[in-house]
Short mmCIF file of C-alpha atoms and ligand atoms in Angstrom, two decimals:
data_model
loop_
_atom_site.label_atom_id
_atom_site.label_comp_id
_atom_site.label_asym_id
_atom_site.label_seq_id
_atom_site.Cartn_x
_atom_site.Cartn_y
_atom_site.Cartn_z
CA MET A 25 -4.43 -3.65 -3.66
CA TRP A 26 -3.75 -1.35 -1.27
CA LEU A 27 -4.17 2.08 -0.29
CA TYR A 28 -3.82 2.70 3.36
CA CYS A 29 -4.73 5.78 5.27
CA VAL A 30 -1.70 7.54 6.56
CA SER A 31 -0.91 10.69 8.34
CA VAL A 32 1.53 12.59 6.22
CA LEU A 33 2.70 14.64 9.15
CA VAL A 34 6.16 13.23 9.05
CA CYS A 35 7.16 14.98 12.22
CA ALA A 36 4.47 13.34 14.31
CA VAL A 37 7.08 11.15 15.99
CA VAL A 38 8.68 14.13 17.60
CA VAL A 39 7.20 15.07 20.93
CA SER A 40 5.11 17.73 19.32
CA ALA A 41 2.48 17.87 21.99
CA GLN A 42 3.20 19.01 25.47
CA PHE A 43 2.04 16.68 28.22
CA PRO A 44 -0.78 14.18 28.68
CA ARG A 45 -3.30 15.52 31.18
CA GLU A 46 -2.95 12.44 33.42
CA CYS A 47 0.73 13.22 33.95
CA ALA A 48 0.39 16.92 34.66
CA THR A 49 -0.01 16.51 38.42
CA PRO A 50 2.34 17.20 41.35
CA GLU A 51 2.81 13.45 41.93
CA GLY A 52 3.41 12.90 38.23
CA LEU A 53 6.09 15.57 38.02
CA ARG A 54 7.81 14.45 41.20
CA SER A 55 7.97 10.86 40.00
CA GLY A 56 9.36 11.93 36.62
CA GLN A 57 7.22 9.19 35.13
CA CYS A 58 4.50 9.61 32.51
CA CYS A 59 3.19 6.11 31.87
CA PRO A 60 -0.61 6.22 31.99
CA ALA A 61 -2.78 3.15 31.54
CA PRO A 62 -5.04 2.89 28.48
CA PRO A 63 -8.60 3.81 29.55
CA ALA A 64 -9.79 0.26 28.81
CA LEU A 65 -7.04 -1.27 30.98
CA PRO A 66 -7.12 0.61 34.29
CA GLY A 67 -4.11 -0.04 36.51
CA ASP A 68 -1.96 -1.36 33.66
CA PRO A 69 0.58 1.38 32.77
CA CYS A 70 1.23 1.48 29.02
CA GLY A 71 -0.91 -1.67 28.71
CA PHE A 72 2.12 -3.72 29.75
CA VAL A 73 0.18 -6.77 30.98
CA ALA A 74 -1.87 -6.70 27.78
CA GLY A 75 1.33 -6.66 25.69
CA ARG A 76 0.75 -3.18 24.28
CA GLY A 77 3.88 -1.48 25.58
CA GLN A 78 6.09 -0.75 28.54
CA CYS A 79 7.28 2.08 30.71
CA VAL A 80 10.93 2.80 29.90
CA SER A 81 13.62 5.36 30.69
CA ILE A 82 14.04 7.96 28.01
CA THR A 83 17.45 8.09 26.43
CA ALA A 84 17.98 11.67 25.42
CA ASP A 85 20.76 12.98 23.28
CA VAL A 86 23.75 13.78 25.54
CA ARG A 87 26.13 15.22 22.98
CA PRO A 88 27.34 18.69 24.03
CA HIS A 89 26.01 21.81 22.40
CA GLY A 90 28.08 23.81 19.97
CA PRO A 91 30.00 26.86 21.26
CA GLN A 92 27.48 29.31 19.79
CA TYR A 93 24.78 28.01 22.14
CA PRO A 94 25.13 30.05 25.34
CA HIS A 95 22.21 28.72 27.39
CA ASP A 96 23.60 25.37 28.61
CA GLY A 97 21.50 24.10 31.48
CA ARG A 98 18.97 26.91 31.32
CA ASP A 99 16.54 25.87 28.61
CA ASP A 100 13.79 23.37 29.49
CA ARG A 101 13.90 22.05 25.94
CA GLU A 102 17.41 20.68 26.33
CA ARG A 103 17.33 16.90 26.22
CA TRP A 104 13.58 17.15 25.82
CA PRO A 105 11.50 16.03 27.66
CA VAL A 106 13.71 14.79 30.52
CA ARG A 107 13.54 18.04 32.46
CA PHE A 108 9.89 17.09 33.05
CA PHE A 109 9.67 13.34 32.63
CA ASN A 110 12.35 10.72 32.24
CA ARG A 111 10.16 7.64 31.85
CA THR A 112 7.42 7.28 29.22
CA CYS A 113 5.58 4.52 27.35
CA GLN A 114 7.29 2.70 24.51
CA CYS A 115 4.65 0.89 22.47
CA ASN A 116 5.07 -2.50 20.81
CA GLY A 117 4.31 -3.32 17.18
CA ASN A 118 1.29 -1.48 15.84
CA TYR A 119 0.27 0.10 19.15
CA SER A 120 0.69 3.80 19.53
CA GLY A 121 -0.10 6.86 21.62
CA TYR A 122 1.29 8.21 24.89
CA ASN A 123 -0.44 5.36 26.75
CA CYS A 124 -0.32 2.77 23.91
CA ALA A 125 -4.12 2.90 23.72
CA ARG A 126 -4.23 3.71 20.00
CA CYS A 127 -3.12 2.01 16.81
CA ARG A 128 -0.47 3.40 14.48
CA HIS A 129 -1.83 5.14 11.41
CA GLY A 130 -2.97 2.60 8.88
CA TRP A 131 -3.97 -0.03 11.46
CA SER A 132 -7.17 -0.68 13.36
CA GLY A 133 -8.94 -3.29 15.47
CA ALA A 134 -8.64 -4.27 19.14
CA ASN A 135 -5.19 -5.74 18.45
CA CYS A 136 -4.21 -3.15 15.85
CA ASP A 137 -3.67 -5.91 13.33
CA GLN A 138 -6.25 -4.93 10.70
CA ARG A 139 -5.02 -2.88 7.78
CA VAL A 140 -7.12 0.20 7.18
CA SER A 141 -7.77 0.31 3.47
CA LEU A 142 -9.98 2.67 1.54
CA SER A 143 -13.67 1.92 1.24
CA THR A 144 -15.46 2.36 -2.07
CA ASP A 145 -16.72 5.75 -0.89
CA GLU A 146 -13.27 6.84 0.22
CA LYS A 147 -11.79 5.87 -3.14
CA ARG A 148 -14.47 7.88 -4.88
CA ALA A 149 -13.86 10.86 -2.57
CA PHE A 150 -10.14 10.71 -3.28
CA VAL A 151 -10.55 10.55 -7.06
CA ASN A 152 -13.11 13.39 -6.87
CA ALA A 153 -10.79 15.56 -4.82
CA LEU A 154 -8.06 15.16 -7.44
CA GLU A 155 -10.52 15.82 -10.23
CA GLN A 156 -11.78 18.98 -8.56
CA ALA A 157 -8.25 20.19 -7.95
CA LYS A 158 -7.47 19.62 -11.63
CA ARG A 159 -10.51 21.69 -12.70
CA THR A 160 -10.57 24.50 -10.14
CA THR A 161 -8.63 27.68 -10.74
CA HIS A 162 -6.29 28.37 -7.85
CA PRO A 163 -8.08 30.95 -5.72
CA ASP A 164 -4.93 32.84 -4.71
CA LEU A 165 -2.02 32.18 -7.03
CA VAL A 166 -1.09 32.81 -10.64
CA ILE A 167 2.06 31.78 -12.50
CA ALA A 168 4.53 33.83 -14.51
CA THR A 169 4.47 32.80 -18.16
CA ARG A 170 7.61 34.69 -19.14
CA HIS A 171 11.07 35.16 -17.75
CA TYR A 172 11.35 38.28 -15.65
CA SER A 173 13.06 40.11 -18.52
CA ASP A 174 9.85 39.75 -20.55
CA ILE A 175 7.34 39.90 -17.75
CA PHE A 176 5.83 43.15 -19.03
CA GLY A 177 3.72 42.51 -22.12
CA PRO A 178 4.34 43.95 -25.60
CA ASP A 179 2.75 47.27 -24.65
CA GLY A 180 4.96 47.56 -21.57
CA ASN A 181 1.94 48.10 -19.41
CA THR A 182 0.44 44.64 -19.03
CA VAL A 183 1.96 41.69 -17.24
CA GLU A 184 2.43 38.10 -18.28
CA PHE A 185 0.81 35.99 -15.60
CA GLU A 186 -1.79 33.28 -16.06
CA ASN A 187 -4.40 31.54 -13.99
CA ILE A 188 -3.68 27.94 -13.21
CA THR A 189 -5.74 25.19 -11.60
CA ILE A 190 -4.86 23.88 -8.16
CA TYR A 191 -3.50 20.54 -9.36
CA ASN A 192 -1.66 22.13 -12.27
CA TYR A 193 -0.07 24.59 -9.90
CA PHE A 194 1.40 21.61 -8.11
CA VAL A 195 2.69 20.17 -11.39
CA TRP A 196 4.07 23.55 -12.40
CA SER A 197 5.90 24.09 -9.09
CA HIS A 198 7.65 20.78 -9.53
CA TYR A 199 8.46 21.53 -13.16
CA TYR A 200 9.83 24.95 -12.24
CA SER A 201 11.96 23.55 -9.44
CA VAL A 202 13.50 20.63 -11.35
CA SER A 203 14.22 22.62 -14.46
CA LYS A 204 17.90 23.40 -14.78
CA THR A 205 17.45 26.68 -16.61
CA PHE A 206 15.22 28.53 -14.20
CA LEU A 207 17.31 28.18 -11.05
CA GLY A 208 14.12 28.42 -9.03
CA ALA A 209 14.20 26.91 -5.57
CA GLY A 210 10.62 25.78 -5.97
CA GLN A 211 8.80 23.72 -3.44
CA ALA A 212 6.30 21.16 -4.57
CA SER A 213 3.86 22.00 -1.85
CA PHE A 214 0.17 21.31 -2.03
CA GLY A 215 -1.42 19.43 0.86
CA GLY A 216 -4.21 21.51 2.32
CA ASP A 217 -4.54 23.61 -0.79
CA MET A 218 -5.09 20.74 -3.10
CA LEU A 219 -7.62 19.08 -0.89
CA LEU A 220 -10.41 21.50 -0.43
CA ASP A 221 -11.79 19.48 2.47
CA PRO A 222 -9.52 19.83 5.52
CA SER A 223 -10.78 16.58 7.08
CA PHE A 224 -9.37 14.70 4.12
CA ALA A 225 -6.24 12.61 4.71
CA LEU A 226 -4.02 11.51 1.86
CA PRO A 227 -3.77 7.77 1.32
CA TYR A 228 -0.63 6.09 0.08
CA TRP A 229 0.21 3.36 -2.40
CA ASN A 230 2.38 0.59 -1.07
CA PHE A 231 4.36 0.12 -4.26
CA ALA A 232 6.77 -2.37 -2.71
CA ILE A 233 4.81 -5.43 -3.76
CA GLY A 234 7.22 -6.85 -6.33
CA GLY A 235 5.85 -8.30 -9.55
CA ASN A 236 4.85 -6.51 -12.71
CA THR A 237 1.30 -5.39 -11.93
CA CYS A 238 0.16 -1.91 -10.98
CA ASP A 239 -2.53 -2.78 -8.45
CA ILE A 240 -3.91 0.76 -8.18
CA CYS A 241 -4.28 1.07 -11.95
CA THR A 242 -7.99 0.34 -11.85
CA ASP A 243 -10.85 2.56 -12.95
CA ASP A 244 -12.04 3.20 -9.39
CA LEU A 245 -8.57 4.53 -8.54
CA MET A 246 -5.81 5.76 -10.82
CA GLY A 247 -7.22 4.39 -14.08
CA ALA A 248 -6.92 1.02 -15.81
CA ARG A 249 -5.05 0.47 -19.06
CA SER A 250 -6.99 1.27 -22.20
CA SER A 251 -7.90 -1.82 -24.20
CA PHE A 252 -7.11 0.06 -27.41
CA ASP A 253 -3.69 1.46 -26.58
CA MET A 254 -1.10 -0.05 -24.24
CA ASN A 255 0.16 3.42 -23.33
CA SER A 256 -3.16 5.08 -22.50
CA LEU A 257 -5.71 5.13 -19.73
CA SER A 258 -9.10 3.52 -20.01
CA PRO A 259 -11.86 5.94 -21.06
CA ASN A 260 -13.79 4.84 -17.96
CA SER A 261 -11.32 6.67 -15.76
CA VAL A 262 -11.63 10.44 -15.28
CA PHE A 263 -7.87 10.61 -15.58
CA SER A 264 -8.10 9.70 -19.27
CA GLN A 265 -9.51 13.23 -19.70
CA TRP A 266 -6.61 14.93 -17.94
CA ARG A 267 -4.18 16.87 -20.06
CA VAL A 268 -0.49 16.99 -19.34
CA ILE A 269 1.02 20.41 -18.78
CA CYS A 270 4.61 21.47 -19.24
CA GLU A 271 5.14 18.65 -21.70
CA SER A 272 8.33 19.98 -23.18
CA VAL A 273 11.15 21.22 -21.00
CA GLU A 274 12.08 23.67 -23.74
CA ASP A 275 8.68 25.37 -24.11
CA TYR A 276 9.41 27.98 -21.54
CA ASP A 277 12.59 29.07 -23.22
CA THR A 278 11.66 28.70 -26.87
CA LEU A 279 7.99 29.65 -26.88
CA GLY A 280 7.88 31.95 -23.90
CA THR A 281 4.96 29.90 -22.68
CA ILE A 282 4.90 26.84 -20.58
CA CYS A 283 1.71 25.00 -20.39
CA ASN A 284 0.41 23.73 -23.61
CA LYS A 285 -2.42 21.48 -22.61
CA THR A 286 -2.72 18.98 -25.37
CA SER A 287 -1.58 15.45 -24.63
CA PRO A 288 -3.16 12.87 -22.33
CA ILE A 289 -1.35 10.99 -19.59
CA ARG A 290 0.72 8.09 -20.89
CA ARG A 291 1.32 5.04 -18.74
CA ASN A 292 2.40 1.51 -19.58
CA PRO A 293 3.19 -0.24 -16.28
CA ALA A 294 5.99 -2.79 -16.64
CA GLY A 295 6.16 -1.89 -20.32
CA ASN A 296 9.75 -0.78 -20.68
CA VAL A 297 11.02 -3.83 -22.54
CA ASN A 298 14.31 -2.12 -23.36
CA ARG A 299 15.08 -1.83 -19.68
CA PRO A 300 14.03 -5.08 -17.94
CA MET A 301 15.34 -3.81 -14.61
CA VAL A 302 12.43 -1.35 -14.39
CA GLN A 303 9.77 -3.84 -15.40
CA ARG A 304 9.28 -4.94 -11.78
CA LEU A 305 8.17 -2.98 -8.74
CA PRO A 306 10.37 -2.87 -5.63
CA GLU A 307 10.11 -5.86 -3.28
CA PRO A 308 8.81 -5.70 0.31
CA GLN A 309 12.32 -6.68 1.42
CA ASP A 310 13.71 -3.53 -0.22
CA VAL A 311 11.73 -1.38 2.23
CA ALA A 312 12.89 -3.51 5.15
CA ASP A 313 16.50 -3.18 3.96
CA CYS A 314 16.41 0.57 3.46
CA LEU A 315 14.97 1.07 6.94
CA GLN A 316 18.18 -0.51 8.26
CA VAL A 317 20.38 2.17 6.73
CA ASN A 318 21.19 4.07 9.89
CA THR A 319 22.68 7.32 8.66
CA PHE A 320 20.25 9.87 7.34
CA ASP A 321 22.63 11.27 4.75
CA THR A 322 26.32 11.12 3.86
CA PRO A 323 28.70 13.33 1.86
CA PRO A 324 28.49 14.52 -0.86
CA PHE A 325 24.76 14.75 0.07
CA TYR A 326 23.85 14.05 -3.52
CA SER A 327 22.47 11.32 -5.77
CA THR A 328 25.87 9.61 -5.49
CA SER A 329 25.87 9.27 -1.69
CA SER A 330 26.51 5.79 -0.33
CA GLU A 331 25.14 4.33 2.94
CA SER A 332 22.69 7.23 3.05
CA PHE A 333 19.06 6.55 4.00
CA ARG A 334 17.97 9.56 1.97
CA ASN A 335 19.66 8.39 -1.19
CA THR A 336 18.50 4.82 -0.63
CA VAL A 337 14.81 5.60 -0.24
CA GLU A 338 15.06 7.93 -3.19
CA GLY A 339 16.38 4.95 -5.12
CA TYR A 340 19.82 5.88 -6.39
CA SER A 341 21.47 3.34 -4.10
CA ALA A 342 20.80 -0.35 -3.70
CA PRO A 343 18.15 -0.96 -0.99
CA GLN A 344 20.97 -2.02 1.36
CA GLY A 345 22.55 1.43 1.02
CA ASN A 346 25.57 0.93 -1.25
CA TYR A 347 25.70 3.39 -4.11
CA ASP A 348 25.78 1.84 -7.55
CA PRO A 349 25.31 4.02 -10.65
CA ILE A 350 23.22 1.45 -12.52
CA VAL A 351 20.78 0.77 -9.69
CA ARG A 352 17.27 2.20 -9.61
CA SER A 353 15.25 1.13 -6.60
CA LEU A 354 12.36 2.16 -4.32
CA HIS A 355 10.99 5.65 -5.18
CA ASN A 356 12.87 5.94 -8.48
CA LEU A 357 11.99 2.42 -9.54
CA ALA A 358 8.29 2.97 -8.84
CA HIS A 359 8.40 6.04 -11.12
CA LEU A 360 10.29 4.28 -13.91
CA PHE A 361 8.06 1.21 -13.68
CA LEU A 362 5.18 3.41 -14.94
CA ASN A 363 6.97 3.86 -18.29
CA GLY A 364 5.27 7.06 -19.27
CA THR A 365 4.35 10.49 -17.93
CA GLY A 366 4.90 9.39 -14.32
CA GLY A 367 8.43 8.21 -15.14
CA GLN A 368 9.79 11.45 -16.58
CA THR A 369 11.24 13.81 -14.00
CA HIS A 370 9.86 17.08 -15.34
CA LEU A 371 6.42 15.61 -16.06
CA SER A 372 5.84 13.03 -13.36
CA PRO A 373 3.34 14.98 -11.18
CA ASN A 374 0.97 15.10 -14.16
CA ASP A 375 0.11 11.47 -13.44
CA PRO A 376 -1.94 11.46 -10.21
CA ILE A 377 -0.09 8.31 -9.13
CA PHE A 378 2.68 10.74 -8.21
CA VAL A 379 0.72 11.78 -5.11
CA LEU A 380 0.30 8.22 -3.83
CA LEU A 381 3.85 7.21 -4.70
CA HIS A 382 5.16 10.13 -2.69
CA THR A 383 2.92 9.66 0.33
CA PHE A 384 4.29 6.11 0.56
CA THR A 385 7.84 7.41 0.30
CA ASP A 386 6.96 9.79 3.14
CA ALA A 387 5.51 6.89 5.10
CA ILE A 388 8.83 5.02 4.78
CA PHE A 389 10.60 8.12 6.06
CA ASP A 390 8.08 8.31 8.90
CA GLU A 391 8.86 4.70 9.85
CA TRP A 392 12.61 5.40 9.64
CA LEU A 393 12.17 8.36 12.01
CA ARG A 394 10.15 6.19 14.36
CA ARG A 395 12.95 3.63 14.51
CA HIS A 396 15.95 5.92 14.56
CA GLY A 397 14.51 8.87 16.42
CA SER A 398 14.08 12.31 14.98
CA GLY A 399 17.41 13.29 16.56
CA ALA A 400 19.15 11.02 14.06
CA ILE A 401 18.89 13.67 11.38
CA ALA A 402 20.92 16.16 13.38
CA THR A 403 24.41 14.82 12.80
CA ASN A 404 26.14 17.96 13.83
CA SER A 405 26.40 19.10 17.42
CA ASP A 406 25.30 22.57 16.39
CA PHE A 407 21.80 21.43 15.61
CA HIS A 408 20.71 19.70 18.77
CA LEU A 409 17.96 22.07 19.67
CA LEU A 410 16.68 22.31 16.15
CA HIS A 411 15.18 18.88 15.71
CA VAL A 412 11.62 19.86 16.56
C1 NAG B 505 13.99 10.89 36.86
O1 NAG B 505 13.23 11.97 37.35
C2 NAG B 505 12.99 11.88 38.76
C3 NAG B 505 12.06 13.04 39.15
O2 NAG B 505 12.55 14.26 38.65
C4 NAG B 505 14.31 11.94 39.53
O3 NAG B 505 14.09 11.81 40.91
C5 NAG B 505 15.19 10.79 39.03
O4 NAG B 505 16.46 10.88 39.62
C6 NAG B 505 15.36 10.84 37.52
N1 NAG B 505 16.07 9.66 37.06
C7 NAG B 505 17.08 9.74 36.21
C8 NAG B 505 17.73 8.45 35.82
O5 NAG B 505 17.44 10.80 35.73
C1 NAG B 506 1.18 -4.86 12.51
O1 NAG B 506 0.32 -5.99 12.50
C2 NAG B 506 0.49 -6.88 11.40
C3 NAG B 506 -0.58 -7.95 11.49
O2 NAG B 506 -0.53 -8.60 12.73
C4 NAG B 506 1.90 -7.45 11.40
O3 NAG B 506 2.08 -8.26 10.27
C5 NAG B 506 2.89 -6.30 11.36
O4 NAG B 506 4.19 -6.81 11.45
C6 NAG B 506 2.63 -5.34 12.51
N1 NAG B 506 3.55 -4.21 12.39
C7 NAG B 506 4.49 -3.98 13.30
C8 NAG B 506 5.34 -2.78 13.07
O5 NAG B 506 4.63 -4.69 14.27
C1 NAG B 507 -8.31 34.42 -13.60
O1 NAG B 507 -9.20 34.03 -12.59
C2 NAG B 507 -9.87 35.13 -11.98
C3 NAG B 507 -10.63 34.59 -10.78
O2 NAG B 507 -11.32 33.41 -11.12
C4 NAG B 507 -10.75 35.81 -13.02
O3 NAG B 507 -11.39 36.92 -12.44
C5 NAG B 507 -9.88 36.26 -14.17
O4 NAG B 507 -10.67 36.81 -15.19
C6 NAG B 507 -9.06 35.12 -14.72
N1 NAG B 507 -8.11 35.64 -15.69
C7 NAG B 507 -7.94 35.09 -16.88
C8 NAG B 507 -6.91 35.72 -17.77
O5 NAG B 507 -8.56 34.09 -17.25
C1 NAG B 508 0.98 24.60 -28.28
O1 NAG B 508 2.18 25.16 -28.81
C2 NAG B 508 2.26 25.12 -30.23
C3 NAG B 508 3.63 25.61 -30.63
O2 NAG B 508 3.76 26.96 -30.32
C4 NAG B 508 1.13 25.97 -30.83
O3 NAG B 508 1.18 25.89 -32.21
C5 NAG B 508 -0.20 25.43 -30.32
O4 NAG B 508 -1.24 26.26 -30.76
C6 NAG B 508 -0.23 25.37 -28.79
N1 NAG B 508 -1.46 24.74 -28.35
C7 NAG B 508 -2.21 25.24 -27.38
C8 NAG B 508 -3.43 24.46 -27.04
O5 NAG B 508 -1.92 26.26 -26.79
C1 NAG B 509 8.83 3.09 -22.28
O1 NAG B 509 9.35 1.89 -22.76
C2 NAG B 509 9.75 1.94 -24.11
C3 NAG B 509 10.12 0.52 -24.55
O2 NAG B 509 11.17 0.01 -23.81
C4 NAG B 509 10.90 2.93 -24.22
O3 NAG B 509 11.33 3.00 -25.57
C5 NAG B 509 10.41 4.28 -23.77
O4 NAG B 509 11.48 5.22 -23.79
C6 NAG B 509 9.84 4.21 -22.37
N1 NAG B 509 9.25 5.49 -22.04
C7 NAG B 509 9.40 6.08 -20.86
C8 NAG B 509 8.79 7.42 -20.74
O5 NAG B 509 9.96 5.55 -19.93
#
């Protein structure tokens, strides 16, 4: 079962910091080398002897800038960070950090080979945070319950906005952005807002375990199956009390209201007997395969793109990258596997599994960036300085 702690800061692989203190010396700058030893291994740069990493030359992007960039040779950020340092640590396996002294997120132990999984208390804290977000009115934001043309109430002097809870705001943003009729460029953003405690990190669900069992569908996490109804959650889970909002895509247009909080979450993992292809979760190999798709995205930059990492992790292409209209894999397959609220595009965030399914998708992207370099996303010579 397995929820691992993860940093969802996808951009963490970019050199976001400036320079390690040990390297910021006259000798350090003159040598062009920033390869400190881990504190526990003095005299062993990057922990090379201990097998943690090695000091290597940095290969920076050498493609020329576009014609609209007039500062060639004058900006320290060009070919970052080689103006300052041209050799840094490259860490092996699960080791991480500028000196390879740390473990990658999700790993711990002296050899960074122990999975970090949630303790009983951490599981409880996570479920409680979701529950609180579902119950607490958003302190700052309200939603419009009418189209702009009807935003003034019947008397022309009131306005049609409503309070919404923090979690429901997240559901609503997604609903608003996927809906074809509203043309809203919504962003499903929550993060810090949803989690009232800033020290809280989001875990993820490794859904690529194959088989037909939802291992996080237990009462201490996302809720077990009810013993009375295949499609419902066990009454021992707080999530059985949650009510789905924005149930019908048409409500907003036909009723002039959106969120009619009546039905519970439905979920029947592996239950879609009419569609056997979505009765199994993705396989571990599918993640390995999609990480090998080298190009971030390909024309037409849509759900029909082939050999596109973006379209592959999203699950419209086979895990190996080739587009095939009947395929549903990775992210999409994990949604459809749930056969219920979490499998319907406009409703899916109503099932809290959505959060964990997406943090894992982000974690795959994070790993792809780690392997291919953040520069891999900039495919056009005009964007070379923008990949920070
Ligand atoms: C690396 O940087 C050092 C110090 O600035 C410089 O002397 C050296 O020539 C550089 N090496 C390469 C390959 O650019
Ligand atoms: C991290 O460690 C585990 C356990 O030793 C290993 O199975 C896994 O392949 C390692 N990950 C990487 C990226 O090396
Ligand atoms: C919305 O929430 C605010 C702050 O909690 C409260 O003052 C206000 O009365 C609420 N409005 C409605 C319509 O419930
Ligand atoms: C949901 O919408 C229906 C149709 O308009 C309405 O009859 C019902 O009262 C609404 N329920 C709630 C809880 O708002
Ligand atoms: C769930 O599976 C049943 C049986 O195959 C199917 O009829 C139904 O449409 C599915 N529901 C969702 C939301 O996927």
